[in-house]
Amino acid sequence: MATPRSIIKAINQPYRLTSGDIQAFRKNGYIHLKGVLSDDVLGYYEPIISRVTQRNDPAAGISLEDKDLYGKAFIQLGNLWRHDAQVKELVFCKRLARLASELIGTSTIRLYHDQSLYKEPSGGITPWHVDQQYWPMDSAKSVTAWIPLQCTPMAMGPLCFGRSSHLKHIARDVEISNESERIITQTIKKEKIVEIQEPYALGDVSFHYGWTLHRAGGNTTGQTRKAQTVIYMDGEMRLKARRNKNQENDRLSWCGDTADGAVIDGVLTPILYRNDHRDSPLKRR
Ligand SMILES: O=C(O)CCC(=O)C(=O)O
């Protein structure tokens, strides 16, 4: 069945940022925006994303106790847009891609990949980490949209950000692990970085830079914490020499046959938004 036109319209119309929003994002390394997606939009896409995640769960059949730290943190499925045409509508939508473009200040925005992150009931913490440790990108112009698919109280493990930590070069070579949790927890105390963790209402979406420190608490509720993410990068992002095995894995997964130093411009990383400057971003919603 085709997606209702009202839904397609809603996910492609602009969300108006203020200049204060953009400044706050660049200073703090993250922004938590209210009312980005309507109840109708989430009510429509949540069951589709959940079905795709369930059907393709790479760890299906393994109980929570038998999973490693990463597996306890969440069920993770990448590039749902390749599995389902309707999920593709949301992942490719202009409302989110435009926000990404305005926040990081690029004239074009490219998809890096999307993923669902489902924290099961009693699911563990997501340890402190930086995303760009995993990404072979030659600039900091990357941003993740974190889209909870239900309202997410503190007990479910919403994202927590280290304010302005993207400017500090902390733990950039440490992959997500018990060690990243330990090292970053200590450094945050030492550097007096403020931790911001807030509940998300339905429709709230946050954006964080690839170098922003973040984590999530465990899910102490009896309900799965469902989140979809879309990772965007500058349309001109180039492939850099890999610093670790994670970046090499990501190159193989997402970067096709891009040569070192070239723009990451493959079939998996299309341009999603071009800012044609006809419509100023800095108007009130
Ligand atoms: O959903 C989570 O618990 C972690 C998400 C995350 O680290 C990210 O989207 O970058």
PDB file of C-alpha atoms and ligand atoms in Angstrom:
ATOM      1  CA  MET A   1       0.000   0.000   0.000  1.00  0.00           C
ATOM      2  CA  ALA A   2       1.314   3.455  -0.883  1.00  0.00           C
ATOM      3  CA  THR A   3       2.127   5.848   1.923  1.00  0.00           C
ATOM      4  CA  PRO A   4      -0.623   8.488   2.403  1.00  0.00           C
ATOM      5  CA  ARG A   5       0.201  11.795   0.733  1.00  0.00           C
ATOM      6  CA  SER A   6      -0.229  13.671   4.010  1.00  0.00           C
ATOM      7  CA  ILE A   7       2.660  11.642   5.484  1.00  0.00           C
ATOM      8  CA  ILE A   8       4.917  12.224   2.486  1.00  0.00           C
ATOM      9  CA  LYS A   9       4.127  15.926   2.661  1.00  0.00           C
ATOM     10  CA  ALA A  10       4.862  16.101   6.397  1.00  0.00           C
ATOM     11  CA  ILE A  11       8.294  14.447   6.126  1.00  0.00           C
ATOM     12  CA  ASN A  12       9.396  16.701   3.316  1.00  0.00           C
ATOM     13  CA  GLN A  13       8.332  20.094   4.530  1.00  0.00           C
ATOM     14  CA  PRO A  14      10.910  22.294   6.280  1.00  0.00           C
ATOM     15  CA  TYR A  15      11.338  22.491  10.046  1.00  0.00           C
ATOM     16  CA  ARG A  16      12.377  26.059  10.700  1.00  0.00           C
ATOM     17  CA  LEU A  17      15.528  26.469  12.760  1.00  0.00           C
ATOM     18  CA  THR A  18      16.497  29.784  14.314  1.00  0.00           C
ATOM     19  CA  SER A  19      20.031  31.163  14.105  1.00  0.00           C
ATOM     20  CA  GLY A  20      20.156  30.500  17.880  1.00  0.00           C
ATOM     21  CA  ASP A  21      19.429  26.802  17.271  1.00  0.00           C
ATOM     22  CA  ILE A  22      22.271  26.569  14.782  1.00  0.00           C
ATOM     23  CA  GLN A  23      24.701  28.411  17.057  1.00  0.00           C
ATOM     24  CA  ALA A  24      23.712  26.210  19.998  1.00  0.00           C
ATOM     25  CA  PHE A  25      24.273  23.045  17.960  1.00  0.00           C
ATOM     26  CA  ARG A  26      27.719  24.147  16.826  1.00  0.00           C
ATOM     27  CA  LYS A  27      28.731  25.248  20.346  1.00  0.00           C
ATOM     28  CA  ASN A  28      27.260  22.316  22.273  1.00  0.00           C
ATOM     29  CA  GLY A  29      27.815  19.571  19.686  1.00  0.00           C
ATOM     30  CA  TYR A  30      24.191  18.446  19.818  1.00  0.00           C
ATOM     31  CA  ILE A  31      20.651  19.778  19.707  1.00  0.00           C
ATOM     32  CA  HIS A  32      17.406  18.259  20.977  1.00  0.00           C
ATOM     33  CA  LEU A  33      14.540  19.570  18.835  1.00  0.00           C
ATOM     34  CA  LYS A  34      10.880  19.343  19.777  1.00  0.00           C
ATOM     35  CA  GLY A  35       8.091  18.349  17.423  1.00  0.00           C
ATOM     36  CA  VAL A  36      10.182  17.385  14.413  1.00  0.00           C
ATOM     37  CA  LEU A  37       7.936  14.454  13.467  1.00  0.00           C
ATOM     38  CA  SER A  38       4.217  14.264  14.059  1.00  0.00           C
ATOM     39  CA  ASP A  39       2.356  11.489  15.870  1.00  0.00           C
ATOM     40  CA  ASP A  40       0.888  10.476  12.498  1.00  0.00           C
ATOM     41  CA  VAL A  41       4.313  10.165  10.899  1.00  0.00           C
ATOM     42  CA  LEU A  42       5.719   8.104  13.777  1.00  0.00           C
ATOM     43  CA  GLY A  43       2.540   6.058  14.063  1.00  0.00           C
ATOM     44  CA  TYR A  44       2.923   5.187  10.399  1.00  0.00           C
ATOM     45  CA  TYR A  45       6.658   4.392  10.238  1.00  0.00           C
ATOM     46  CA  GLU A  46       7.252   2.805  13.670  1.00  0.00           C
ATOM     47  CA  PRO A  47       5.532  -0.526  12.893  1.00  0.00           C
ATOM     48  CA  ILE A  48       7.304  -0.703   9.522  1.00  0.00           C
ATOM     49  CA  ILE A  49      10.746  -0.072  11.033  1.00  0.00           C
ATOM     50  CA  SER A  50       9.997  -2.549  13.831  1.00  0.00           C
ATOM     51  CA  ARG A  51       8.941  -5.231  11.356  1.00  0.00           C
ATOM     52  CA  VAL A  52      12.057  -4.755   9.218  1.00  0.00           C
ATOM     53  CA  THR A  53      14.285  -4.766  12.316  1.00  0.00           C
ATOM     54  CA  GLN A  54      12.684  -7.910  13.704  1.00  0.00           C
ATOM     55  CA  ARG A  55      12.799  -9.800  10.417  1.00  0.00           C
ATOM     56  CA  ASN A  56      16.431  -8.978   9.789  1.00  0.00           C
ATOM     57  CA  ASP A  57      17.783  -8.917  13.349  1.00  0.00           C
ATOM     58  CA  PRO A  58      21.330 -10.246  12.943  1.00  0.00           C
ATOM     59  CA  ALA A  59      21.228 -11.594  16.528  1.00  0.00           C
ATOM     60  CA  ALA A  60      17.757 -13.180  16.366  1.00  0.00           C
ATOM     61  CA  GLY A  61      17.397 -16.150  18.688  1.00  0.00           C
ATOM     62  CA  ILE A  62      20.240 -15.130  21.032  1.00  0.00           C
ATOM     63  CA  SER A  63      18.990 -14.305  24.527  1.00  0.00           C
ATOM     64  CA  LEU A  64      20.019 -11.039  26.175  1.00  0.00           C
ATOM     65  CA  GLU A  65      22.171 -12.862  28.775  1.00  0.00           C
ATOM     66  CA  ASP A  66      24.178 -14.536  26.033  1.00  0.00           C
ATOM     67  CA  LYS A  67      24.943 -11.303  24.182  1.00  0.00           C
ATOM     68  CA  ASP A  68      28.164  -9.318  24.490  1.00  0.00           C
ATOM     69  CA  LEU A  69      28.305  -5.698  25.727  1.00  0.00           C
ATOM     70  CA  TYR A  70      27.392  -4.337  22.307  1.00  0.00           C
ATOM     71  CA  GLY A  71      24.560  -6.841  21.833  1.00  0.00           C
ATOM     72  CA  LYS A  72      23.154  -6.081  25.296  1.00  0.00           C
ATOM     73  CA  ALA A  73      23.133  -2.366  24.426  1.00  0.00           C
ATOM     74  CA  PHE A  74      20.853  -2.808  21.430  1.00  0.00           C
ATOM     75  CA  ILE A  75      19.665  -4.801  18.455  1.00  0.00           C
ATOM     76  CA  GLN A  76      21.280  -3.030  15.525  1.00  0.00           C
ATOM     77  CA  LEU A  77      20.323  -3.214  11.877  1.00  0.00           C
ATOM     78  CA  GLY A  78      21.993  -1.115   9.188  1.00  0.00           C
ATOM     79  CA  ASN A  79      20.632   0.446   5.998  1.00  0.00           C
ATOM     80  CA  LEU A  80      16.962  -0.343   6.485  1.00  0.00           C
ATOM     81  CA  TRP A  81      16.278   1.800   3.420  1.00  0.00           C
ATOM     82  CA  ARG A  82      17.658  -1.035   1.305  1.00  0.00           C
ATOM     83  CA  HIS A  83      15.181  -3.469   2.875  1.00  0.00           C
ATOM     84  CA  ASP A  84      11.995  -1.472   2.567  1.00  0.00           C
ATOM     85  CA  ALA A  85      10.750   1.261   0.217  1.00  0.00           C
ATOM     86  CA  GLN A  86       8.708   2.931   2.936  1.00  0.00           C
ATOM     87  CA  VAL A  87      11.589   3.177   5.368  1.00  0.00           C
ATOM     88  CA  LYS A  88      13.526   4.704   2.475  1.00  0.00           C
ATOM     89  CA  GLU A  89      10.967   7.542   2.321  1.00  0.00           C
ATOM     90  CA  LEU A  90      11.783   8.497   5.906  1.00  0.00           C
ATOM     91  CA  VAL A  91      15.544   8.004   5.613  1.00  0.00           C
ATOM     92  CA  PHE A  92      15.669  10.080   2.428  1.00  0.00           C
ATOM     93  CA  CYS A  93      13.180  12.726   3.565  1.00  0.00           C
ATOM     94  CA  LYS A  94      13.982  16.388   3.059  1.00  0.00           C
ATOM     95  CA  ARG A  95      12.802  17.551   6.483  1.00  0.00           C
ATOM     96  CA  LEU A  96      15.601  15.702   8.290  1.00  0.00           C
ATOM     97  CA  ALA A  97      18.245  16.081   5.578  1.00  0.00           C
ATOM     98  CA  ARG A  98      17.654  19.803   5.427  1.00  0.00           C
ATOM     99  CA  LEU A  99      18.045  20.068   9.201  1.00  0.00           C
ATOM    100  CA  ALA A 100      21.341  18.190   8.919  1.00  0.00           C
ATOM    101  CA  SER A 101      22.537  20.541   6.170  1.00  0.00           C
ATOM    102  CA  GLU A 102      21.646  23.678   8.112  1.00  0.00           C
ATOM    103  CA  LEU A 103      23.105  22.437  11.377  1.00  0.00           C
ATOM    104  CA  ILE A 104      26.503  21.425  10.008  1.00  0.00           C
ATOM    105  CA  GLY A 105      26.508  24.225   7.419  1.00  0.00           C
ATOM    106  CA  THR A 106      27.014  22.405   4.146  1.00  0.00           C
ATOM    107  CA  SER A 107      25.347  23.183   0.844  1.00  0.00           C
ATOM    108  CA  THR A 108      24.759  19.500   0.140  1.00  0.00           C
ATOM    109  CA  ILE A 109      24.041  16.556   2.411  1.00  0.00           C
ATOM    110  CA  ARG A 110      24.779  12.959   1.677  1.00  0.00           C
ATOM    111  CA  LEU A 111      23.527   9.802   3.386  1.00  0.00           C
ATOM    112  CA  TYR A 112      26.243   7.810   5.146  1.00  0.00           C
ATOM    113  CA  HIS A 113      23.877   5.125   6.393  1.00  0.00           C
ATOM    114  CA  ASP A 114      20.824   4.602   8.568  1.00  0.00           C
ATOM    115  CA  GLN A 115      20.302   2.128  11.358  1.00  0.00           C
ATOM    116  CA  SER A 116      17.726   1.015  13.888  1.00  0.00           C
ATOM    117  CA  LEU A 117      18.866   0.683  17.507  1.00  0.00           C
ATOM    118  CA  TYR A 118      16.414  -1.243  19.643  1.00  0.00           C
ATOM    119  CA  LYS A 119      17.261  -1.462  23.341  1.00  0.00           C
ATOM    120  CA  GLU A 120      15.457  -4.491  24.695  1.00  0.00           C
ATOM    121  CA  PRO A 121      13.723  -4.552  28.115  1.00  0.00           C
ATOM    122  CA  SER A 122      16.588  -4.803  30.659  1.00  0.00           C
ATOM    123  CA  GLY A 123      18.978  -3.935  27.827  1.00  0.00           C
ATOM    124  CA  GLY A 124      22.334  -2.606  29.000  1.00  0.00           C
ATOM    125  CA  ILE A 125      23.958   0.788  28.728  1.00  0.00           C
ATOM    126  CA  THR A 126      25.336   2.202  25.519  1.00  0.00           C
ATOM    127  CA  PRO A 127      28.871   3.045  26.688  1.00  0.00           C
ATOM    128  CA  TRP A 128      30.344   6.509  26.162  1.00  0.00           C
ATOM    129  CA  HIS A 129      31.867   6.815  22.702  1.00  0.00           C
ATOM    130  CA  VAL A 130      32.354   8.993  19.635  1.00  0.00           C
ATOM    131  CA  ASP A 131      30.858   7.804  16.355  1.00  0.00           C
ATOM    132  CA  GLN A 132      33.537   9.109  14.083  1.00  0.00           C
ATOM    133  CA  GLN A 133      36.036   6.628  15.516  1.00  0.00           C
ATOM    134  CA  TYR A 134      34.230   4.239  13.135  1.00  0.00           C
ATOM    135  CA  TRP A 135      34.001   6.478  10.084  1.00  0.00           C
ATOM    136  CA  PRO A 136      36.761   6.995   7.495  1.00  0.00           C
ATOM    137  CA  MET A 137      35.855  10.647   6.922  1.00  0.00           C
ATOM    138  CA  ASP A 138      38.325  13.438   6.331  1.00  0.00           C
ATOM    139  CA  SER A 139      36.342  16.211   8.041  1.00  0.00           C
ATOM    140  CA  ALA A 140      34.137  16.682  11.090  1.00  0.00           C
ATOM    141  CA  LYS A 141      31.096  17.551   8.961  1.00  0.00           C
ATOM    142  CA  SER A 142      28.993  14.566   9.927  1.00  0.00           C
ATOM    143  CA  VAL A 143      25.844  14.415  12.011  1.00  0.00           C
ATOM    144  CA  THR A 144      23.469  11.765  13.327  1.00  0.00           C
ATOM    145  CA  ALA A 145      19.731  12.247  13.676  1.00  0.00           C
ATOM    146  CA  TRP A 146      18.510  10.143  16.619  1.00  0.00           C
ATOM    147  CA  ILE A 147      14.804   9.494  16.212  1.00  0.00           C
ATOM    148  CA  PRO A 148      13.074   7.727  19.104  1.00  0.00           C
ATOM    149  CA  LEU A 149       9.979   5.908  17.885  1.00  0.00           C
ATOM    150  CA  GLN A 150       8.076   6.274  21.182  1.00  0.00           C
ATOM    151  CA  CYS A 151       8.287   8.793  23.973  1.00  0.00           C
ATOM    152  CA  THR A 152      11.456   7.918  25.811  1.00  0.00           C
ATOM    153  CA  PRO A 153      11.600   8.574  29.547  1.00  0.00           C
ATOM    154  CA  MET A 154      14.884   8.438  31.446  1.00  0.00           C
ATOM    155  CA  ALA A 155      14.200   4.825  32.466  1.00  0.00           C
ATOM    156  CA  MET A 156      14.320   3.729  28.815  1.00  0.00           C
ATOM    157  CA  GLY A 157      17.806   5.060  28.123  1.00  0.00           C
ATOM    158  CA  PRO A 158      17.550   8.233  26.043  1.00  0.00           C
ATOM    159  CA  LEU A 159      20.805   9.627  24.624  1.00  0.00           C
ATOM    160  CA  CYS A 160      23.085  11.606  26.928  1.00  0.00           C
ATOM    161  CA  PHE A 161      25.579  14.116  25.489  1.00  0.00           C
ATOM    162  CA  GLY A 162      28.829  15.598  26.772  1.00  0.00           C
ATOM    163  CA  ARG A 163      28.267  19.308  26.161  1.00  0.00           C
ATOM    164  CA  SER A 164      30.841  20.849  23.780  1.00  0.00           C
ATOM    165  CA  SER A 165      32.859  17.615  23.904  1.00  0.00           C
ATOM    166  CA  HIS A 166      33.205  17.612  20.092  1.00  0.00           C
ATOM    167  CA  LEU A 167      35.739  20.430  20.507  1.00  0.00           C
ATOM    168  CA  LYS A 168      37.948  18.518  22.953  1.00  0.00           C
ATOM    169  CA  HIS A 169      39.514  15.540  21.158  1.00  0.00           C
ATOM    170  CA  ILE A 170      38.684  12.978  23.853  1.00  0.00           C
ATOM    171  CA  ALA A 171      38.964   9.205  23.282  1.00  0.00           C
ATOM    172  CA  ARG A 172      38.940   9.578  19.522  1.00  0.00           C
ATOM    173  CA  ASP A 173      40.822   6.329  19.060  1.00  0.00           C
ATOM    174  CA  VAL A 174      38.776   4.259  21.514  1.00  0.00           C
ATOM    175  CA  GLU A 175      36.009   2.046  20.173  1.00  0.00           C
ATOM    176  CA  ILE A 176      32.748   1.571  22.049  1.00  0.00           C
ATOM    177  CA  SER A 177      33.521  -0.770  24.959  1.00  0.00           C
ATOM    178  CA  ASN A 178      33.842  -1.022  28.743  1.00  0.00           C
ATOM    179  CA  GLU A 179      37.124   0.793  28.248  1.00  0.00           C
ATOM    180  CA  SER A 180      35.489   3.724  26.410  1.00  0.00           C
ATOM    181  CA  GLU A 181      32.931   3.972  29.230  1.00  0.00           C
ATOM    182  CA  ARG A 182      35.696   4.021  31.862  1.00  0.00           C
ATOM    183  CA  ILE A 183      38.068   6.407  30.093  1.00  0.00           C
ATOM    184  CA  ILE A 184      35.408   8.880  29.031  1.00  0.00           C
ATOM    185  CA  THR A 185      33.655   8.852  32.428  1.00  0.00           C
ATOM    186  CA  GLN A 186      36.985   9.770  34.070  1.00  0.00           C
ATOM    187  CA  THR A 187      37.862  12.411  31.483  1.00  0.00           C
ATOM    188  CA  ILE A 188      34.452  14.037  31.660  1.00  0.00           C
ATOM    189  CA  LYS A 189      34.896  14.481  35.424  1.00  0.00           C
ATOM    190  CA  LYS A 190      38.427  15.795  35.025  1.00  0.00           C
ATOM    191  CA  GLU A 191      37.505  18.231  32.249  1.00  0.00           C
ATOM    192  CA  LYS A 192      34.244  19.244  33.962  1.00  0.00           C
ATOM    193  CA  ILE A 193      32.202  18.431  30.875  1.00  0.00           C
ATOM    194  CA  VAL A 194      28.488  18.814  31.539  1.00  0.00           C
ATOM    195  CA  GLU A 195      26.354  15.746  30.828  1.00  0.00           C
ATOM    196  CA  ILE A 196      22.974  16.468  29.303  1.00  0.00           C
ATOM    197  CA  GLN A 197      20.394  13.711  29.453  1.00  0.00           C
ATOM    198  CA  GLU A 198      16.736  14.472  28.971  1.00  0.00           C
ATOM    199  CA  PRO A 199      13.613  12.460  28.203  1.00  0.00           C
ATOM    200  CA  TYR A 200      12.302  12.657  24.634  1.00  0.00           C
ATOM    201  CA  ALA A 201       8.644  13.348  23.901  1.00  0.00           C
ATOM    202  CA  LEU A 202       7.126  11.636  20.875  1.00  0.00           C
ATOM    203  CA  GLY A 203       8.288  13.596  17.819  1.00  0.00           C
ATOM    204  CA  ASP A 204      11.489  14.942  19.386  1.00  0.00           C
ATOM    205  CA  VAL A 205      14.650  14.314  17.378  1.00  0.00           C
ATOM    206  CA  SER A 206      18.218  15.096  18.390  1.00  0.00           C
ATOM    207  CA  PHE A 207      21.230  15.707  16.203  1.00  0.00           C
ATOM    208  CA  HIS A 208      24.849  15.223  17.280  1.00  0.00           C
ATOM    209  CA  TYR A 209      28.184  15.640  15.559  1.00  0.00           C
ATOM    210  CA  GLY A 210      30.298  12.581  14.838  1.00  0.00           C
ATOM    211  CA  TRP A 211      32.832  13.749  17.426  1.00  0.00           C
ATOM    212  CA  THR A 212      30.385  14.495  20.256  1.00  0.00           C
ATOM    213  CA  LEU A 213      30.755  12.205  23.269  1.00  0.00           C
ATOM    214  CA  HIS A 214      27.514  10.403  24.007  1.00  0.00           C
ATOM    215  CA  ARG A 215      26.092   7.380  25.787  1.00  0.00           C
ATOM    216  CA  ALA A 216      22.719   6.010  26.893  1.00  0.00           C
ATOM    217  CA  GLY A 217      21.581   4.446  30.135  1.00  0.00           C
ATOM    218  CA  GLY A 218      20.155   0.937  30.300  1.00  0.00           C
ATOM    219  CA  ASN A 219      16.495   0.261  29.601  1.00  0.00           C
ATOM    220  CA  THR A 220      14.970  -0.527  32.978  1.00  0.00           C
ATOM    221  CA  THR A 221      11.417  -0.662  31.643  1.00  0.00           C
ATOM    222  CA  GLY A 222       9.564  -3.683  30.315  1.00  0.00           C
ATOM    223  CA  GLN A 223       9.212  -2.118  26.852  1.00  0.00           C
ATOM    224  CA  THR A 224      11.723  -2.011  24.027  1.00  0.00           C
ATOM    225  CA  ARG A 225      13.288   1.419  23.440  1.00  0.00           C
ATOM    226  CA  LYS A 226      12.992   1.783  19.688  1.00  0.00           C
ATOM    227  CA  ALA A 227      15.152   4.304  17.876  1.00  0.00           C
ATOM    228  CA  GLN A 228      15.931   4.914  14.238  1.00  0.00           C
ATOM    229  CA  THR A 229      18.999   6.906  13.262  1.00  0.00           C
ATOM    230  CA  VAL A 230      20.126   8.538  10.065  1.00  0.00           C
ATOM    231  CA  ILE A 231      23.775   9.447   9.648  1.00  0.00           C
ATOM    232  CA  TYR A 232      24.507  12.299   7.269  1.00  0.00           C
ATOM    233  CA  MET A 233      27.717  13.783   5.988  1.00  0.00           C
ATOM    234  CA  ASP A 234      28.836  16.736   3.921  1.00  0.00           C
ATOM    235  CA  GLY A 235      28.112  16.094   0.239  1.00  0.00           C
ATOM    236  CA  GLU A 236      31.808  16.765  -0.351  1.00  0.00           C
ATOM    237  CA  MET A 237      33.084  14.316   2.292  1.00  0.00           C
ATOM    238  CA  ARG A 238      36.258  12.533   1.205  1.00  0.00           C
ATOM    239  CA  LEU A 239      37.545   9.102   2.138  1.00  0.00           C
ATOM    240  CA  LYS A 240      40.524   9.379   4.460  1.00  0.00           C
ATOM    241  CA  ALA A 241      43.238   6.830   5.216  1.00  0.00           C
ATOM    242  CA  ARG A 242      41.875   4.404   7.797  1.00  0.00           C
ATOM    243  CA  ARG A 243      43.158   4.666  11.391  1.00  0.00           C
ATOM    244  CA  ASN A 244      41.703   1.382  12.655  1.00  0.00           C
ATOM    245  CA  LYS A 245      39.854  -1.786  11.659  1.00  0.00           C
ATOM    246  CA  ASN A 246      36.434  -0.218  12.324  1.00  0.00           C
ATOM    247  CA  GLN A 247      37.075   2.449   9.709  1.00  0.00           C
ATOM    248  CA  GLU A 248      38.214  -0.187   7.251  1.00  0.00           C
ATOM    249  CA  ASN A 249      35.026  -2.200   7.958  1.00  0.00           C
ATOM    250  CA  ASP A 250      32.966   0.924   7.359  1.00  0.00           C
ATOM    251  CA  ARG A 251      34.788   1.617   4.111  1.00  0.00           C
ATOM    252  CA  LEU A 252      33.927  -1.891   2.942  1.00  0.00           C
ATOM    253  CA  SER A 253      30.315  -1.589   4.127  1.00  0.00           C
ATOM    254  CA  TRP A 254      29.369   1.863   2.901  1.00  0.00           C
ATOM    255  CA  CYS A 255      31.977   3.412   0.643  1.00  0.00           C
ATOM    256  CA  GLY A 256      31.866   1.134  -2.411  1.00  0.00           C
ATOM    257  CA  ASP A 257      34.905   1.547  -4.616  1.00  0.00           C
ATOM    258  CA  THR A 258      35.695   5.132  -3.552  1.00  0.00           C
ATOM    259  CA  ALA A 259      39.431   5.770  -3.897  1.00  0.00           C
ATOM    260  CA  ASP A 260      41.382   7.210  -0.978  1.00  0.00           C
ATOM    261  CA  GLY A 261      41.018  10.985  -0.985  1.00  0.00           C
ATOM    262  CA  ALA A 262      37.992  10.959  -3.316  1.00  0.00           C
ATOM    263  CA  VAL A 263      34.450  12.124  -2.480  1.00  0.00           C
ATOM    264  CA  ILE A 264      32.429   9.232  -0.998  1.00  0.00           C
ATOM    265  CA  ASP A 265      29.961   9.187  -3.849  1.00  0.00           C
ATOM    266  CA  GLY A 266      28.683   5.649  -4.325  1.00  0.00           C
ATOM    267  CA  VAL A 267      25.248   4.099  -4.749  1.00  0.00           C
ATOM    268  CA  LEU A 268      24.932   3.734  -0.968  1.00  0.00           C
ATOM    269  CA  THR A 269      25.757   7.376  -0.256  1.00  0.00           C
ATOM    270  CA  PRO A 270      23.442   9.524  -2.398  1.00  0.00           C
ATOM    271  CA  ILE A 271      22.949  13.256  -2.032  1.00  0.00           C
ATOM    272  CA  LEU A 272      19.729  13.776  -0.055  1.00  0.00           C
ATOM    273  CA  TYR A 273      19.514  17.539   0.044  1.00  0.00           C
ATOM    274  CA  ARG A 274      20.849  20.582  -1.809  1.00  0.00           C
ATOM    275  CA  ASN A 275      20.517  23.992  -0.270  1.00  0.00           C
ATOM    276  CA  ASP A 276      19.623  26.193  -3.205  1.00  0.00           C
ATOM    277  CA  HIS A 277      19.557  29.346  -1.004  1.00  0.00           C
ATOM    278  CA  ARG A 278      16.120  30.336  -2.273  1.00  0.00           C
ATOM    279  CA  ASP A 279      14.606  29.658   1.095  1.00  0.00           C
ATOM    280  CA  SER A 280      16.497  31.079   4.059  1.00  0.00           C
ATOM    281  CA  PRO A 281      16.812  28.577   6.926  1.00  0.00           C
ATOM    282  CA  LEU A 282      16.803  31.238   9.589  1.00  0.00           C
ATOM    283  CA  LYS A 283      13.103  31.888   9.887  1.00  0.00           C
ATOM    284  CA  ARG A 284      10.969  30.974  12.844  1.00  0.00           C
ATOM    285  CA  ARG A 285       8.965  27.809  12.588  1.00  0.00           C
TER     286      ARG A 285
HETATM  287  O1  LIG B   1      20.700   4.487  20.751  1.00  0.00           O
HETATM  288  C1  LIG B   1      21.690   4.347  21.464  1.00  0.00           C
HETATM  289  O2  LIG B   1      21.650   3.826  22.575  1.00  0.00           O
HETATM  290  C2  LIG B   1      23.019   4.836  20.981  1.00  0.00           C
HETATM  291  C3  LIG B   1      22.911   5.646  19.742  1.00  0.00           C
HETATM  292  C4  LIG B   1      24.203   6.185  19.260  1.00  0.00           C
HETATM  293  O3  LIG B   1      25.242   6.012  19.851  1.00  0.00           O
HETATM  294  C5  LIG B   1      24.179   6.966  18.032  1.00  0.00           C
HETATM  295  O4  LIG B   1      23.130   7.055  17.373  1.00  0.00           O
HETATM  296  O5  LIG B   1      25.223   7.534  17.678  1.00  0.00           O
END
